[in-house]
C-alpha positions as a printed Julia matrix, in Angstrom:
250×3 Matrix{Float64}:
 -66.21   -83.28  10.64
 -62.88   -84.39  12.02
 -60.27   -82.76   9.34
 -58.7    -79.53   9.71
 -55.64   -77.7    8.1
 -52.39   -76.6    9.73
 -49.79   -74.79   7.97
 -45.88   -75.03   8.71
 -43.83   -71.54   8.02
 -40.13   -72.09   7.51
 -37.82   -69.47   7.26
 -34.02   -69.87   6.54
 -31.42   -68.58   9.49
 -29.84   -65.68   7.37
 -33.56   -64.7    6.22
 -32.91   -65.23   2.44
 -35.41   -68.16   2.16
 -38.91   -68.58   3.43
 -41.91   -70.76   2.31
 -44.9    -72.34   3.94
 -46.68   -75.86   3.51
 -50.06   -76.31   4.27
 -51.5    -79.87   5.13
 -54.71   -81.77   6.55
 -55.02   -83.41  10.06
 -57.23   -85.43  11.5
 -55.51   -85.46  14.87
 -52.92   -83.22  16.69
 -50.26   -85.51  18.65
 -49.01   -83.58  21.81
 -46.29   -84.59  24.54
 -47.3    -85.73  28.07
 -43.94   -86.49  29.27
 -42.97   -83.66  31.92
 -46.01   -82.03  31.29
 -49.0    -82.19  33.16
 -52.55   -80.49  31.28
 -53.76   -80.41  27.82
 -53.36   -76.47  27.62
 -49.57   -76.46  28.61
 -48.62   -79.2   26.15
 -50.84   -77.37  23.29
 -48.35   -74.49  23.76
 -45.23   -76.17  22.13
 -46.88   -76.32  19.12
 -45.97   -72.47  19.04
 -42.72   -73.22  19.99
 -40.53   -72.75  16.87
 -38.27   -75.55  15.82
 -34.8    -75.34  14.83
 -33.67   -77.42  12.02
 -30.01   -77.71  11.99
 -27.43   -80.4   11.74
 -28.64   -83.8   11.14
 -31.99   -82.43  10.88
 -31.7    -79.5    8.5
 -34.72   -78.21   6.13
 -34.34   -79.86   2.39
 -35.12   -77.24  -0.33
 -36.79   -78.09  -3.37
 -33.93   -77.67  -5.32
 -32.35   -80.51  -2.92
 -30.12   -78.27  -1.12
 -29.92   -78.28   2.9
 -30.09   -74.99   5.03
 -30.28   -74.18   8.72
 -34.01   -72.86   9.15
 -36.68   -72.41  11.92
 -39.96   -73.64  11.5
 -43.46   -72.93  13.57
 -47.1    -73.91  13.13
 -50.27   -72.26  12.9
 -53.96   -73.72  12.49
 -55.53   -72.51   9.33
 -58.95   -74.24   9.55
 -60.08   -76.14  12.84
 -62.25   -78.77  12.55
 -65.78   -79.26  14.48
 -64.53   -82.04  16.4
 -60.93   -81.67  17.43
 -58.91   -85.09  18.33
 -56.14   -84.88  20.58
 -53.53   -87.44  20.75
 -51.58   -88.09  23.75
 -48.33   -89.26  23.35
 -48.68   -91.91  25.94
 -46.02   -94.53  23.75
 -42.26   -94.02  23.65
 -39.31   -96.24  22.5
 -36.86   -96.86  24.81
 -33.12   -96.64  23.15
 -31.35   -98.38  26.22
 -34.04  -101.72  26.79
 -34.96  -101.62  22.84
 -38.6   -101.64  23.95
 -41.85   -99.96  23.9
 -42.72   -98.13  27.08
 -45.8    -96.37  28.2
 -46.06   -93.01  30.23
 -48.82   -93.35  32.56
 -48.21   -90.37  34.73
 -51.26   -88.21  35.65
 -52.04   -85.76  32.76
 -55.59   -83.71  33.2
 -57.82   -83.3   30.84
 -59.91   -80.16  31.04
 -63.6    -80.12  30.48
 -62.89   -77.02  28.1
 -59.98   -75.34  25.94
 -59.67   -72.78  24.17
 -57.07   -72.84  20.85
 -57.34   -69.12  20.03
 -53.36   -68.73  20.02
 -52.86   -71.84  17.61
 -54.81   -70.11  15.05
 -53.52   -68.45  11.99
 -56.8    -66.1   12.16
 -58.77   -66.21  15.08
 -62.29   -64.74  13.6
 -65.55   -64.6   15.21
 -66.88   -67.93  13.33
 -63.98   -69.89  14.01
 -63.87   -72.79  16.11
 -61.82   -71.93  18.45
 -63.5    -73.29  21.89
 -64.21   -76.73  22.47
 -65.76   -78.77  24.79
 -64.57   -82.43  25.78
 -67.19   -84.96  24.41
 -65.07   -88.48  24.42
 -62.12   -90.08  25.64
 -60.43   -93.11  24.73
 -58.37   -94.69  27.54
 -55.65   -97.5   26.86
 -55.23  -100.08  29.65
 -51.85  -101.88  29.8
 -48.5   -101.46  29.15
 -46.3   -100.52  26.27
 -46.41  -104.03  24.48
 -50.27  -104.89  24.89
 -53.4   -103.48  26.23
 -57.31  -102.81  26.01
 -59.06  -100.07  24.79
 -62.2    -98.27  26.64
 -64.65   -95.47  25.45
 -65.95   -92.74  27.53
 -68.81   -90.37  25.88
 -70.44   -87.77  27.54
 -74.32   -88.51  28.45
 -75.96   -86.39  25.94
 -79.08   -86.51  28.17
 -77.17   -85.33  31.21
 -78.38   -81.61  31.37
 -82.14   -83.13  30.73
 -81.69   -85.29  33.32
 -80.78   -82.53  35.84
 -83.42   -80.79  34.92
 -85.81   -83.59  35.85
 -87.18   -85.49  32.4
 -86.55   -88.82  32.0
 -84.4    -90.11  29.43
 -82.88   -93.66  28.46
 -79.93   -93.09  31.36
 -82.36   -91.79  34.46
 -79.57   -90.84  36.68
 -78.4    -87.63  37.07
 -75.12   -87.95  38.85
 -73.85   -90.1   35.83
 -72.01   -87.43  33.59
 -70.52   -90.11  31.25
 -71.17   -93.65  29.69
 -68.23   -96.01  29.64
 -68.06   -98.56  26.94
 -66.17  -101.83  27.84
 -66.48  -104.19  24.62
 -70.24  -105.13  25.24
 -70.33  -103.86  28.36
 -71.48  -100.28  28.84
 -72.08   -98.45  32.19
 -72.79   -95.54  33.47
 -69.98   -93.36  35.73
 -69.74   -89.94  37.6
 -66.98   -87.43  36.91
 -64.79   -89.04  39.91
 -64.74   -92.36  38.27
 -63.86   -90.82  34.88
 -61.31   -89.01  35.87
 -59.41   -91.84  38.24
 -59.33   -93.77  34.68
 -58.79   -91.45  32.24
 -56.27   -88.86  33.89
 -53.79   -91.99  34.77
 -54.29   -91.87  38.47
 -56.26   -95.02  39.09
 -55.18   -97.55  41.65
 -54.13  -100.11  39.28
 -51.54   -97.58  37.65
 -52.05   -99.06  33.98
 -55.11   -96.85  33.01
 -54.88   -93.78  31.09
 -56.32   -91.36  28.24
 -54.81   -91.67  24.86
 -57.48   -89.85  22.67
 -59.65   -86.97  23.4
 -62.71   -85.96  21.17
 -63.24   -81.98  21.48
 -66.72   -80.73  20.27
 -66.37   -77.1   18.74
 -68.85   -74.81  21.02
 -69.77   -73.24  17.58
 -70.9    -76.93  16.09
 -74.55   -76.96  16.47
 -75.4    -80.45  14.87
 -76.44   -82.53  17.35
 -74.6    -86.0   17.76
 -77.41   -88.67  19.06
 -76.23   -91.35  20.99
 -79.15   -93.38  21.08
 -81.64   -92.35  18.11
 -85.15   -92.45  18.96
 -86.09   -93.51  15.39
 -87.07   -97.6   14.77
 -84.17   -98.85  12.63
 -85.07  -101.24   9.83
 -83.03  -104.34   9.15
 -83.91  -106.93   6.52
 -85.27  -110.32   7.49
 -81.88  -111.65   6.56
 -79.87  -109.03   9.01
 -82.66  -109.41  11.79
 -82.18  -113.19  11.83
 -78.45  -113.15  12.1
 -78.78  -110.56  14.93
 -81.71  -112.4   16.92
 -79.07  -115.48  16.6
 -76.3   -113.56  17.94
 -78.44  -112.3   20.89
 -79.31  -115.97  21.86
 -76.06  -117.07  21.66
 -74.99  -114.17  24.18
 -77.79  -115.08  26.53
 -77.09  -118.93  26.48
 -73.31  -118.03  27.78
 -73.99  -115.75  29.71
 -76.82  -117.64  31.73
 -75.05  -121.22  31.06
 -73.48  -121.57  34.91
 -76.5   -119.28  36.88
 -78.55  -120.92  39.01
 -82.29  -121.53  37.43
């Protein structure tokens, strides 16, 4: 579901040597420093990289040459993971820093320009389905997950579901706390524009428009557990309820 293939084309400056290297990927890292949107950063994949000086390309025989390289996606996965480069190393301070600048995450993206062969059945159009948010700085922090409410469209049509408010497009998972949030609250925390200046999107999960299989968040089927596991779950739930109610008035 998450694995794609990317090919790296390499050609020497004098055009006497050409090669291509194909390798799998499970996520695509993109820079955000000095960039504002996912689409803008994705275009950098198409920008040729010049390999010279201390960064010359090493041929199979061990010799080094000046060369130019560029990348294309050979196979795009059903679920595309994009990693935002929120962290960098500051050479002056010798410390890891986080980039909390505002970065727009679109609901839909088209990666057809990045594909080697953009055929009709290829995964080129994607819709945002989830975001992992990092809250903190370059040295420590906490992760929060957002998942698009799978019943959102059903709710707008008036059908009852586990999450009944039609204005809540996103489900927010913060450890054991799960809440429903609207689009504005989602953007404030994932775009890097919240009031604290500490929360921002880190991992983006895009679902291909060609991928027809449903990914249910809540199963309607009853899950069967062994008696031993059921006992452990019940004990854990009892401890949790006791902890939460220990200081409440009765």
